[in-house]
Amino acid sequence: MNKQWLKEKIAAEFPGNDFEVLIPPAHKLGDYFINLAFALAKKDRRAPAEIGGEIAAKLSALNDFKKVFERIEFASPGFVNFYLSKNFLVKSLKDIYGAGSSFGSSNMGAGQKIIIDYSQPNIAKRMHVGHFRSTIIGDALANIFEFLGYGVIRWNYLGDWGTQFGKLIAAYKMWGDKKAVEEKPIETLMALYVRFHDEMKSNPELEDKGRREFKKLEEGDAENRGLWEWFKNESLEEFDKIYKLLGVRFDTFEGESFFEKQMKPLVEELTEKNIARESQGSQIILLEKYGLPPALIQKSDGASLYITRDIASLRYRIAKYNPAKIIYVVGNEQSLHFQQLFAIADILGIKDTELHHVKFGLVLGGEGKKLATREGRVILLEEVVKKVVDLAAEVVKEKNPELSEQERKKIAEAVGIGALKYNDLHENRHSDIIFDWDRMLNISGDSGPYLQYTYARLNNIKRKAGWFAGWMIRKSDGKELETEQDFLLIRKILNFPDIVSESAQMLLPNILALYLYELANLANTYYNSTPILKDKNKNRRKARLMLIGVAANVLRSGLNLLGIQSPNRI
C-alpha cells in the first residue's frame, strides 16, 4: 500500500483528472487525503463540497478499498480523507517484517540509468568543507535511486585540467622537491601553487611562463605529461583516504582532462552549425531567447573553458550510457553556468535525458558567517572530520566507559561522521547549513547521534529478548496489537516507501531525514510508554517485539540511504 497504488485506483474511477494523494500532518485527518474534488468542481462547475461527498461514497463502495480502509470521509472544503483499517495495518506489519531490509525498495527505475555527478575536487588541492556538501548530498541521492531500482553511475568529475596546471608545473620546475611531494603531496603542491601566485605579484612574467607550460602539456610534452599524471595520482590517493572514511564510492573519476582532445573539434562543429559565432576573437553561443547572457566557449587565444568541457562531457555521457537523467550536485553559485549548459543542450536537440542542477547553499559557522579559521583560511574537510570524530569519542566514552579503545574508535567514527552527514542532509539543500558542534552531537535532539542511539536502543530490546526472539516473532500474527500507540507507529512505518520515492522525485534527501527523525521520536515514545519485554500477555509481547524490530529495521534502512552507519551501541 502506497500513494501510487491509491492514485492509480482512484484515477481508474475518475479518469482524466489531475489530483494529488497526500499524507496529512496529523492522523486525525486520516492516513491519506486527496484534492480530486477541486479538479472536478472546476470541470463540472459545481461546489467542491458537493462533489467531495460523492467521491467518498463511490470509493467507499469499492471492494479493493473495503479491504484496506476503515472509512473514507469527505472533509470541508473539498478534501477526501482515507483511514486505514486496523486489520490492514496488522497484516502490513507482518508483511513488512517478512520483507526485511528490502521494505521500501522498488523496481520503478528498472532498465533506466541515472548519472549523478558529485564531489568534483580539484587535483593538487585539498578538499574543503564545500566539497563535503556535494559529496554527501550526491551519495545520498545515489543510494536512494539505487534503492528504487535505477542503474546509478556515480561520477566524480575531477577538476584536473586548465591553465592552473601550467602554473603548478612551472612552480615545481623552479622550486619543487620530489621527496616533499611524495611525503605530503597535496600540502606541498598547494604550497607551490600559492608561492607561484605570490611571486606573480612582483614578477608578472610568471603568468606567461605558466601559460607556456600548460600549452606544452596540451601538446603532449612528455615531461609535463609525466608531472601532471604524477600530481593527479598522488592527489587521488589522498582523496581516496577521505572517501573511505566517509563511506563514499564512485564508479568513475573521468574529469575535465578526459575530454581535452574533443575541445577543438567541438568548437569547430558548433561554429559550422552556426550555433557558435565569433565575437572579438572569441567563440560564443548566444542564449538571448532563454533570457541568458552569451556563453563563452573559446577564448581569443584558443583556450577552452569549463563549459566547453561540460558540453563535451554531456554529449559523451548520453552517447555512452543513454541515461534517463543526469544530476549535477554543485553549489548555488554555479546556477548561471548550468542554466547556460542546459540551454545549449536544448539547442543541440538533447530532449530525452532530463538534466538537473541539484544546487546547495554554503557551510556557515555558528555566527552565520562562512566557515573559516581565525586567519580567514578555508577549513579543510579532513580537519572537520578529525574534530567531529574526536568529539564523538568523548560522547561514546561517557556512555560506554567499559569499551576497548578499538571499539570506541570504531563507534566514534560512525557517530562523528554520522553527525556530520545528518547535520547537512536534514536541512533543505537550498539552505546554508550551520556547523554547531554541540547541536550536531546532541544525543537527544534532531541529530545523527539521536537516530543512531534510537536504533541501538531498539536493537537492545531484541538482544535482551534472546536468541528465541526471532522464532517468537515469526509465530506472531500481530492481532494482539490494540493501542493507539501501536497503530501510530505502524502507520509511520508504512509511510517509508512513499518517503523514499518522494525524496528521489524532489531530489531532496532532507525529506527522508525528517521522516527518520519523526519515526525515532515515535519509537522512543513507544519504548518509554509501552510494556514490551515485561508485557504479561505472551502473544502481545511477541507482536510488540515484531513492531520494535520492524521500526529498528526501517531506521537502519533509512540511515543507510543517507550514508549513515547504525552501530549496535553508542
Coordinates of C-alpha atoms in Angstrom, one line a residue:
M1 CA 0.0 0.0 0.0
N2 CA 1.4 3.4 -1.0
K3 CA 0.4 6.7 -2.6
Q4 CA 1.0 5.4 -6.1
W5 CA -1.3 2.4 -5.6
L6 CA -4.0 4.6 -4.2
K7 CA -3.7 7.2 -7.0
E8 CA -3.9 4.5 -9.8
K9 CA -7.1 3.0 -8.2
I10 CA -8.8 6.4 -7.9
A11 CA -7.7 7.5 -11.4
A12 CA -9.3 4.4 -12.8
E13 CA -12.6 5.5 -11.3
F14 CA -12.2 9.2 -12.2
P15 CA -10.1 9.2 -15.4
G16 CA -8.6 12.3 -17.0
N17 CA -8.3 14.4 -13.8
D18 CA -5.2 15.9 -12.2
F19 CA -5.0 15.4 -8.5
E20 CA -2.6 14.5 -5.7
V21 CA -2.5 11.9 -3.0
L22 CA -1.0 13.4 0.2
I23 CA -0.1 12.4 3.7
P24 CA -1.8 14.6 6.3
P25 CA 0.2 16.3 9.1
A26 CA -1.9 14.6 11.8
H27 CA -3.6 11.2 12.0
K28 CA -6.9 12.6 13.0
L29 CA -7.1 13.9 9.4
G30 CA -6.6 10.4 8.0
D31 CA -3.7 8.3 6.6
Y32 CA -4.1 9.9 3.2
F33 CA -6.1 12.6 1.6
I34 CA -6.9 13.7 -2.0
N35 CA -7.8 17.1 -3.6
L36 CA -9.7 15.5 -6.5
A37 CA -12.9 17.4 -5.7
F38 CA -11.4 20.7 -6.6
A39 CA -10.4 19.4 -10.1
L40 CA -13.9 18.0 -10.7
A41 CA -15.6 21.1 -9.3
K42 CA -13.7 23.3 -11.8
K43 CA -14.6 21.0 -14.7
D44 CA -18.3 20.4 -13.7
R45 CA -18.9 23.9 -12.3
R46 CA -20.2 22.6 -9.0
A47 CA -19.2 23.1 -5.4
P48 CA -16.2 21.0 -4.2
A49 CA -18.2 20.1 -1.0
E50 CA -21.0 18.6 -3.1
I51 CA -18.6 16.6 -5.3
G52 CA -16.4 15.5 -2.3
G53 CA -19.2 13.6 -0.7
E54 CA -19.9 11.8 -4.0
I55 CA -16.3 10.8 -4.4
A56 CA -16.1 9.5 -0.8
A57 CA -19.3 7.4 -1.3
K58 CA -18.2 5.9 -4.6
L59 CA -14.7 4.9 -3.4
S60 CA -16.2 3.5 -0.1
A61 CA -18.2 1.0 -2.2
L62 CA -15.2 -0.5 -4.0
N63 CA -14.1 -4.0 -2.8
D64 CA -10.4 -3.2 -3.0
F65 CA -10.9 -0.2 -0.7
K66 CA -13.1 -2.1 1.7
K67 CA -10.1 -4.5 2.3
V68 CA -7.8 -1.6 3.1
F69 CA -9.7 1.3 4.6
E70 CA -11.8 1.5 7.8
R71 CA -13.6 4.6 6.4
I72 CA -13.4 7.2 3.6
E73 CA -14.8 10.6 4.5
F74 CA -15.4 14.0 2.9
A75 CA -13.7 16.9 4.8
S76 CA -14.5 20.6 4.1
P77 CA -13.9 22.5 1.9
G78 CA -13.2 19.7 -0.7
F79 CA -10.9 17.0 0.6
V80 CA -11.5 13.3 0.9
N81 CA -9.7 11.6 3.8
F82 CA -8.8 7.9 3.9
Y83 CA -8.4 5.9 7.2
L84 CA -6.6 2.6 7.1
S85 CA -8.2 -0.3 9.0
K86 CA -6.5 -1.9 11.9
N87 CA -6.7 -5.3 10.3
F88 CA -4.9 -4.0 7.2
L89 CA -2.3 -2.3 9.5
V90 CA -1.6 -5.6 11.3
K91 CA -1.3 -7.5 8.1
S92 CA 1.0 -4.9 6.7
L93 CA 3.3 -5.1 9.7
K94 CA 3.6 -8.9 9.2
D95 CA 4.4 -8.3 5.5
I96 CA 7.0 -5.6 6.3
Y97 CA 8.7 -7.9 8.8
G98 CA 8.9 -10.6 6.2
A99 CA 10.4 -8.2 3.6
G100 CA 13.3 -7.3 5.9
S101 CA 15.8 -4.8 4.5
S102 CA 14.0 -4.7 1.1
F103 CA 11.0 -2.9 2.5
G104 CA 10.7 0.5 0.8
S105 CA 12.7 -0.6 -2.2
S106 CA 11.1 -0.9 -5.7
N107 CA 11.8 -1.6 -9.3
M108 CA 10.3 1.8 -10.6
G109 CA 13.7 2.6 -12.1
A110 CA 14.3 -0.9 -13.7
G111 CA 16.0 -0.5 -17.0
Q112 CA 16.8 3.2 -16.5
K113 CA 20.2 4.7 -15.9
I114 CA 21.0 7.8 -13.9
I115 CA 24.3 9.6 -13.8
I116 CA 25.0 11.5 -10.6
D117 CA 27.9 13.9 -10.9
Y118 CA 29.2 14.9 -7.4
S119 CA 32.2 15.7 -5.2
Q120 CA 34.4 17.1 -8.0
P121 CA 37.6 18.1 -6.1
N122 CA 40.4 19.8 -7.8
I123 CA 43.7 17.9 -8.4
A124 CA 46.6 19.2 -6.3
K125 CA 44.2 21.0 -3.9
R126 CA 42.9 19.8 -0.6
M127 CA 39.2 19.1 -0.1
H128 CA 37.4 21.7 1.9
V129 CA 34.0 21.8 3.7
G130 CA 32.4 22.9 0.5
H131 CA 33.3 19.6 -1.2
F132 CA 31.6 17.8 1.7
R133 CA 28.1 19.1 0.8
S134 CA 28.4 17.9 -2.8
T135 CA 29.9 14.6 -1.8
I136 CA 27.2 13.8 0.9
I137 CA 24.2 15.0 -1.0
G138 CA 25.3 13.2 -4.2
D139 CA 26.0 10.0 -2.3
A140 CA 22.6 10.0 -0.6
L141 CA 20.8 10.6 -3.9
A142 CA 22.7 7.8 -5.5
N143 CA 21.8 5.4 -2.6
I144 CA 18.1 6.4 -2.9
F145 CA 17.9 6.0 -6.6
E146 CA 19.7 2.6 -6.4
F147 CA 17.1 1.5 -3.8
L148 CA 14.4 2.3 -6.3
G149 CA 15.9 0.1 -8.9
Y150 CA 17.8 2.6 -11.1
G151 CA 21.2 1.8 -12.5
V152 CA 23.2 4.6 -11.0
I153 CA 26.6 5.7 -12.3
R154 CA 28.4 7.6 -9.6
W155 CA 30.7 10.1 -11.4
N156 CA 33.4 12.1 -9.7
Y157 CA 34.1 14.8 -12.4
L158 CA 37.6 15.8 -11.3
G159 CA 39.0 19.3 -11.8
D160 CA 42.1 18.0 -13.5
W161 CA 42.7 20.3 -16.4
G162 CA 43.2 24.0 -17.1
T163 CA 45.9 26.8 -17.0
Q164 CA 46.4 26.3 -13.3
F165 CA 48.3 23.1 -14.1
G166 CA 50.7 25.0 -16.2
K167 CA 51.4 27.3 -13.2
L168 CA 51.8 24.3 -10.9
I169 CA 54.2 22.6 -13.3
A170 CA 56.2 25.8 -13.7
A171 CA 56.3 26.2 -9.9
Y172 CA 57.5 22.6 -9.4
K173 CA 60.3 23.0 -12.0
M174 CA 61.5 26.2 -10.3
W175 CA 61.2 25.2 -6.6
G176 CA 59.9 21.7 -6.3
D177 CA 61.2 18.9 -4.1
K178 CA 60.3 15.3 -5.2
K179 CA 60.7 13.9 -1.7
A180 CA 58.4 16.6 -0.2
V181 CA 55.7 15.8 -2.7
E182 CA 55.9 12.1 -2.0
E183 CA 55.7 12.7 1.7
K184 CA 52.9 15.3 1.8
P185 CA 51.6 15.5 -1.8
I186 CA 48.7 17.9 -1.7
E187 CA 50.1 20.1 1.0
T188 CA 53.4 20.5 -0.9
L189 CA 51.7 21.1 -4.3
M190 CA 49.3 23.6 -2.7
A191 CA 52.3 25.5 -1.2
L192 CA 54.0 25.6 -4.6
Y193 CA 50.8 26.9 -6.3
V194 CA 50.4 29.6 -3.6
R195 CA 54.0 30.6 -3.9
F196 CA 53.7 30.9 -7.7
H197 CA 50.8 33.3 -7.2
D198 CA 52.6 35.3 -4.6
E199 CA 55.7 35.6 -6.8
M200 CA 53.5 36.8 -9.7
K201 CA 52.7 40.0 -7.9
S202 CA 56.3 41.2 -8.3
N203 CA 57.1 39.2 -11.4
P204 CA 54.1 39.3 -13.8
E205 CA 56.1 37.4 -16.5
L206 CA 55.5 34.2 -14.5
E207 CA 51.9 34.2 -15.8
D208 CA 53.2 33.8 -19.3
K209 CA 55.5 31.0 -18.1
G210 CA 52.5 29.2 -16.6
R211 CA 50.6 29.5 -19.9
R212 CA 53.6 28.2 -21.9
E213 CA 53.9 25.1 -19.6
F214 CA 50.2 24.4 -20.0
K215 CA 50.4 24.7 -23.8
K216 CA 53.2 22.1 -23.7
L217 CA 51.0 19.9 -21.5
E218 CA 48.2 20.3 -24.1
E219 CA 50.6 19.4 -26.9
G220 CA 51.6 16.2 -25.1
D221 CA 55.1 17.2 -23.9
A222 CA 56.4 14.0 -22.2
E223 CA 57.9 15.8 -19.1
N224 CA 54.8 17.9 -18.4
R225 CA 52.5 14.9 -19.0
G226 CA 54.6 12.9 -16.6
L227 CA 54.4 15.6 -13.9
W228 CA 50.7 16.1 -14.4
E229 CA 49.9 12.4 -14.1
W230 CA 52.1 12.2 -11.0
F231 CA 50.3 15.1 -9.4
K232 CA 47.0 13.5 -10.3
N233 CA 47.8 10.1 -8.9
E234 CA 49.2 11.5 -5.7
S235 CA 46.0 13.6 -5.2
L236 CA 43.7 10.6 -5.9
E237 CA 45.4 8.6 -3.2
E238 CA 44.8 11.4 -0.7
F239 CA 41.2 11.8 -1.8
D240 CA 40.6 8.0 -1.5
K241 CA 41.5 8.1 2.2
I242 CA 38.8 10.7 2.9
Y243 CA 36.2 8.9 0.7
K244 CA 36.9 5.6 2.5
L245 CA 36.4 7.3 5.9
L246 CA 33.2 8.9 4.7
G247 CA 32.0 5.6 3.2
V248 CA 31.6 7.1 -0.2
R249 CA 32.3 5.3 -3.5
F250 CA 32.4 6.2 -7.2
D251 CA 32.2 4.3 -10.5
T252 CA 34.4 6.7 -12.5
F253 CA 36.8 9.5 -11.9
E254 CA 36.8 10.8 -15.5
G255 CA 37.3 14.5 -15.2
E256 CA 37.9 17.5 -17.5
S257 CA 41.1 16.1 -18.9
F258 CA 39.3 13.1 -20.3
F259 CA 37.6 15.5 -22.8
E260 CA 40.6 17.7 -23.7
K261 CA 41.0 16.3 -27.2
Q262 CA 37.4 16.9 -28.0
M263 CA 37.6 20.6 -27.5
K264 CA 38.8 21.8 -30.9
P265 CA 36.5 19.5 -33.0
L266 CA 33.6 20.5 -30.7
V267 CA 34.1 24.3 -31.2
E268 CA 34.6 23.7 -35.0
E269 CA 31.3 21.7 -35.2
L270 CA 29.4 24.3 -33.2
T271 CA 30.7 27.0 -35.5
E272 CA 29.9 25.1 -38.7
K273 CA 26.4 24.6 -37.5
N274 CA 26.1 28.3 -36.7
I275 CA 25.4 27.5 -33.1
A276 CA 28.6 29.3 -32.0
R277 CA 29.8 32.6 -33.5
E278 CA 32.9 34.8 -33.4
S279 CA 33.0 37.8 -31.0
Q280 CA 36.2 39.9 -30.6
G281 CA 38.3 36.8 -31.5
S282 CA 36.4 34.5 -29.1
Q283 CA 33.7 32.0 -29.8
I284 CA 30.3 32.4 -28.0
I285 CA 26.9 30.9 -28.1
L286 CA 24.0 33.4 -28.0
L287 CA 21.3 32.4 -25.4
E288 CA 19.1 35.5 -25.7
K289 CA 15.9 33.6 -26.3
Y290 CA 16.5 31.8 -23.0
G291 CA 16.9 35.1 -21.2
L292 CA 20.6 34.3 -20.5
P293 CA 23.9 36.1 -21.3
P294 CA 26.1 34.6 -24.1
A295 CA 28.2 31.5 -23.2
L296 CA 31.9 31.9 -23.9
I297 CA 33.2 28.5 -25.2
Q298 CA 36.6 29.5 -26.5
K299 CA 38.9 32.4 -25.6
S300 CA 40.7 34.5 -28.2
D301 CA 43.9 32.6 -27.6
G302 CA 42.1 29.3 -28.5
A303 CA 41.8 28.0 -24.9
S304 CA 38.6 26.1 -24.0
L305 CA 36.6 26.8 -20.9
Y306 CA 34.8 24.8 -18.2
I307 CA 31.5 25.0 -20.1
T308 CA 33.1 23.7 -23.3
R309 CA 34.4 20.7 -21.4
D310 CA 30.9 20.3 -19.9
I311 CA 29.3 20.3 -23.3
A312 CA 31.7 17.6 -24.5
S313 CA 31.1 15.6 -21.3
L314 CA 27.3 15.8 -21.6
R315 CA 27.4 14.5 -25.2
Y316 CA 29.8 11.7 -24.3
R317 CA 27.6 10.6 -21.3
I318 CA 24.5 10.5 -23.4
A319 CA 26.1 8.6 -26.3
K320 CA 27.7 6.0 -24.0
Y321 CA 25.0 5.5 -21.3
N322 CA 21.7 6.9 -22.7
P323 CA 20.7 8.0 -19.2
A324 CA 17.2 8.9 -18.2
K325 CA 18.6 11.7 -16.0
I326 CA 21.9 13.4 -15.4
I327 CA 22.1 15.1 -12.0
Y328 CA 24.8 17.7 -11.2
V329 CA 25.4 18.2 -7.5
V330 CA 27.1 21.6 -7.4
G331 CA 26.7 24.7 -5.3
N332 CA 24.2 27.6 -5.8
E333 CA 27.0 29.8 -7.1
Q334 CA 27.1 27.8 -10.4
S335 CA 23.4 28.4 -11.2
L336 CA 24.1 30.5 -14.3
H337 CA 26.7 28.0 -15.6
F338 CA 24.1 25.2 -15.5
Q339 CA 21.3 27.4 -16.9
Q340 CA 23.6 28.1 -19.9
L341 CA 24.7 24.4 -20.2
F342 CA 21.1 23.2 -20.2
A343 CA 20.1 25.9 -22.8
I344 CA 22.9 24.7 -25.0
A345 CA 21.7 21.1 -24.6
D346 CA 18.3 22.2 -25.8
I347 CA 19.8 23.9 -28.9
L348 CA 21.7 20.7 -29.6
G349 CA 18.5 18.7 -29.5
I350 CA 19.1 16.9 -26.3
K351 CA 15.5 16.1 -25.2
D352 CA 15.3 12.6 -24.0
T353 CA 17.6 13.0 -21.0
E354 CA 16.4 15.0 -18.0
L355 CA 19.1 17.4 -16.8
H356 CA 19.1 18.6 -13.2
H357 CA 21.2 21.0 -11.2
V358 CA 21.0 19.9 -7.6
K359 CA 22.2 23.1 -6.0
F360 CA 23.0 23.8 -2.4
G361 CA 24.0 26.6 0.0
L362 CA 27.1 27.5 1.9
V363 CA 28.6 26.0 5.0
L364 CA 28.5 28.6 7.8
G365 CA 30.0 28.8 11.3
G366 CA 28.0 29.3 14.5
E367 CA 27.7 33.0 13.9
G368 CA 26.2 32.6 10.5
K369 CA 29.4 33.6 8.7
K370 CA 31.2 31.5 6.1
L371 CA 33.1 28.7 7.9
A372 CA 36.8 29.6 8.2
T373 CA 39.8 29.6 10.6
R374 CA 40.6 32.7 12.6
E375 CA 43.2 33.6 10.0
G376 CA 40.4 33.5 7.3
R377 CA 41.6 30.3 5.7
V378 CA 39.1 27.9 4.3
I379 CA 38.6 24.9 6.7
L380 CA 39.8 21.6 5.3
L381 CA 37.5 18.6 5.2
E382 CA 40.0 16.4 6.9
E383 CA 40.2 18.9 9.8
V384 CA 36.4 18.9 10.2
V385 CA 36.3 15.1 10.1
K386 CA 39.0 14.7 12.7
K387 CA 37.4 17.2 15.1
V388 CA 34.0 15.6 15.0
V389 CA 35.3 12.1 15.5
D390 CA 37.4 13.3 18.5
L391 CA 34.3 15.0 20.0
A392 CA 32.2 11.8 19.3
A393 CA 34.8 9.7 21.1
E394 CA 34.2 11.8 24.2
V395 CA 30.4 11.1 23.9
V396 CA 31.0 7.4 23.4
K397 CA 33.4 7.2 26.3
E398 CA 30.9 8.9 28.6
K399 CA 28.1 6.5 27.5
N400 CA 30.1 3.3 27.5
P401 CA 33.3 3.7 29.5
E402 CA 33.9 -0.1 29.5
L403 CA 34.5 -0.2 25.8
S404 CA 38.0 -1.0 24.5
E405 CA 40.0 1.6 22.7
Q406 CA 39.4 -0.1 19.4
E407 CA 35.7 -0.4 19.8
R408 CA 35.4 3.2 21.0
K409 CA 37.3 4.4 17.9
K410 CA 35.1 2.4 15.5
I411 CA 31.9 3.7 17.1
A412 CA 33.2 7.2 17.4
E413 CA 33.9 7.3 13.6
A414 CA 30.4 6.0 12.9
V415 CA 28.8 8.6 15.3
G416 CA 31.0 11.5 14.4
I417 CA 30.7 11.1 10.6
G418 CA 27.0 10.3 11.0
A419 CA 26.6 13.6 12.9
L420 CA 28.4 15.5 10.1
K421 CA 26.2 13.9 7.4
Y422 CA 22.9 14.3 9.2
N423 CA 23.7 17.9 10.0
D424 CA 23.9 18.5 6.3
L425 CA 21.2 16.2 5.0
H426 CA 18.4 17.1 7.5
E427 CA 18.4 20.7 6.1
N428 CA 16.8 21.6 2.7
R429 CA 19.9 21.6 0.4
H430 CA 18.9 25.0 -0.9
S431 CA 19.7 26.5 2.5
D432 CA 23.0 27.3 4.0
I433 CA 24.0 24.9 6.8
I434 CA 25.5 25.9 10.2
F435 CA 28.2 24.0 11.9
D436 CA 27.2 23.9 15.5
W437 CA 29.2 21.2 17.1
D438 CA 27.1 20.9 20.3
R439 CA 23.8 20.6 18.4
M440 CA 25.4 18.2 15.8
L441 CA 26.4 15.8 18.5
N442 CA 23.4 16.2 20.8
I443 CA 22.2 12.7 21.5
S444 CA 18.7 13.8 22.5
G445 CA 18.0 16.3 19.7
D446 CA 17.4 16.4 15.9
S447 CA 20.8 14.9 15.1
G448 CA 22.5 11.9 13.6
P449 CA 23.6 10.5 17.0
Y450 CA 20.0 10.7 18.3
L451 CA 18.8 8.5 15.4
Q452 CA 21.8 6.1 15.9
Y453 CA 21.1 6.0 19.7
T454 CA 17.4 5.2 19.0
Y455 CA 18.4 2.4 16.7
A456 CA 20.8 1.0 19.3
R457 CA 18.1 1.3 21.9
L458 CA 15.5 -0.6 19.9
N459 CA 18.1 -3.2 18.9
N460 CA 19.0 -3.7 22.6
I461 CA 15.4 -4.9 23.2
K462 CA 15.8 -7.7 20.6
R463 CA 19.2 -8.6 22.2
K464 CA 17.6 -8.8 25.7
A465 CA 14.8 -11.0 24.3
G466 CA 17.4 -13.5 23.4
W467 CA 18.0 -16.0 20.6
F468 CA 14.4 -17.1 20.6
A469 CA 13.1 -13.6 19.8
G470 CA 13.1 -14.3 16.1
W471 CA 11.2 -17.5 16.5
M472 CA 8.7 -15.8 18.8
I473 CA 8.1 -13.0 16.3
R474 CA 7.6 -15.4 13.3
K475 CA 4.9 -17.2 15.3
S476 CA 3.0 -13.9 15.9
D477 CA 0.1 -12.8 13.8
G478 CA 0.2 -9.4 15.3
K479 CA -3.5 -9.4 16.1
E480 CA -2.9 -8.6 19.8
L481 CA -1.8 -5.1 18.9
E482 CA -4.6 -2.8 20.1
T483 CA -3.5 0.5 21.5
E484 CA -3.3 3.8 19.7
Q485 CA 0.5 3.9 20.3
D486 CA 0.8 0.5 18.5
F487 CA -1.0 1.8 15.4
L488 CA 0.6 5.2 15.3
L489 CA 4.0 3.5 15.0
I490 CA 2.8 1.1 12.3
R491 CA 1.3 3.9 10.3
K492 CA 4.6 5.8 10.4
I493 CA 6.5 2.8 9.3
L494 CA 4.0 2.2 6.4
N495 CA 4.9 5.7 5.0
F496 CA 8.6 4.7 4.4
P497 CA 8.2 3.7 0.7
D498 CA 6.4 6.9 -0.1
I499 CA 9.0 9.0 1.6
V500 CA 11.9 7.3 -0.2
S501 CA 10.1 7.8 -3.5
E502 CA 9.3 11.5 -2.8
S503 CA 13.0 12.2 -1.8
A504 CA 14.0 10.8 -5.2
Q505 CA 11.4 12.7 -7.2
M506 CA 12.1 16.0 -5.4
L507 CA 15.9 15.4 -5.2
L508 CA 15.7 16.3 -1.6
P509 CA 17.3 13.9 1.0
N510 CA 16.0 16.1 3.8
I511 CA 12.5 14.6 3.2
L512 CA 13.9 11.2 4.3
A513 CA 15.9 12.7 7.1
L514 CA 12.9 14.5 8.6
Y515 CA 10.9 11.2 8.3
L516 CA 13.5 9.3 10.2
Y517 CA 13.6 11.9 13.0
E518 CA 9.8 11.7 13.3
L519 CA 10.0 7.9 13.3
A520 CA 12.7 7.9 16.0
N521 CA 10.5 10.2 18.2
L522 CA 7.5 7.9 17.8
A523 CA 9.7 4.8 18.5
N524 CA 11.2 6.4 21.7
T525 CA 7.7 7.4 22.9
Y526 CA 6.5 3.9 22.3
Y527 CA 9.6 2.4 24.1
N528 CA 9.0 4.7 27.1
S529 CA 5.3 4.2 27.4
T530 CA 4.6 0.7 26.3
P531 CA 5.5 -2.6 28.1
I532 CA 7.3 -4.8 25.7
L533 CA 9.5 -7.4 27.3
K534 CA 7.6 -7.1 30.6
D535 CA 4.2 -7.5 29.0
K536 CA 2.5 -10.4 30.7
N537 CA 0.4 -11.2 27.6
K538 CA 2.8 -13.6 25.8
N539 CA 1.1 -13.1 22.4
R540 CA 1.1 -9.3 22.7
R541 CA 4.7 -9.4 23.7
K542 CA 5.6 -11.3 20.5
A543 CA 3.6 -8.8 18.4
R544 CA 5.3 -5.8 20.1
L545 CA 8.7 -7.4 19.6
M546 CA 7.9 -7.6 15.9
L547 CA 6.8 -4.0 15.8
I548 CA 10.0 -2.8 17.6
G549 CA 12.1 -5.0 15.2
V550 CA 10.4 -3.5 12.1
A551 CA 10.9 0.1 13.4
A552 CA 14.6 -0.7 14.0
N553 CA 15.0 -2.1 10.5
V554 CA 13.3 0.9 8.9
L555 CA 15.6 3.3 10.9
R556 CA 18.6 1.3 9.8
S557 CA 17.5 1.2 6.1
G558 CA 16.8 5.0 6.1
L559 CA 20.1 5.8 7.7
N560 CA 21.9 3.6 5.2
L561 CA 20.3 5.5 2.4
L562 CA 21.7 8.7 3.9
G563 CA 25.1 7.1 4.1
I564 CA 25.0 6.9 7.9
Q565 CA 26.0 3.8 9.8
S566 CA 23.9 2.2 12.5
P567 CA 26.1 0.9 15.3
N568 CA 24.5 -1.6 17.7
R569 CA 25.6 0.5 20.7
I570 CA 26.8 4.1 21.4

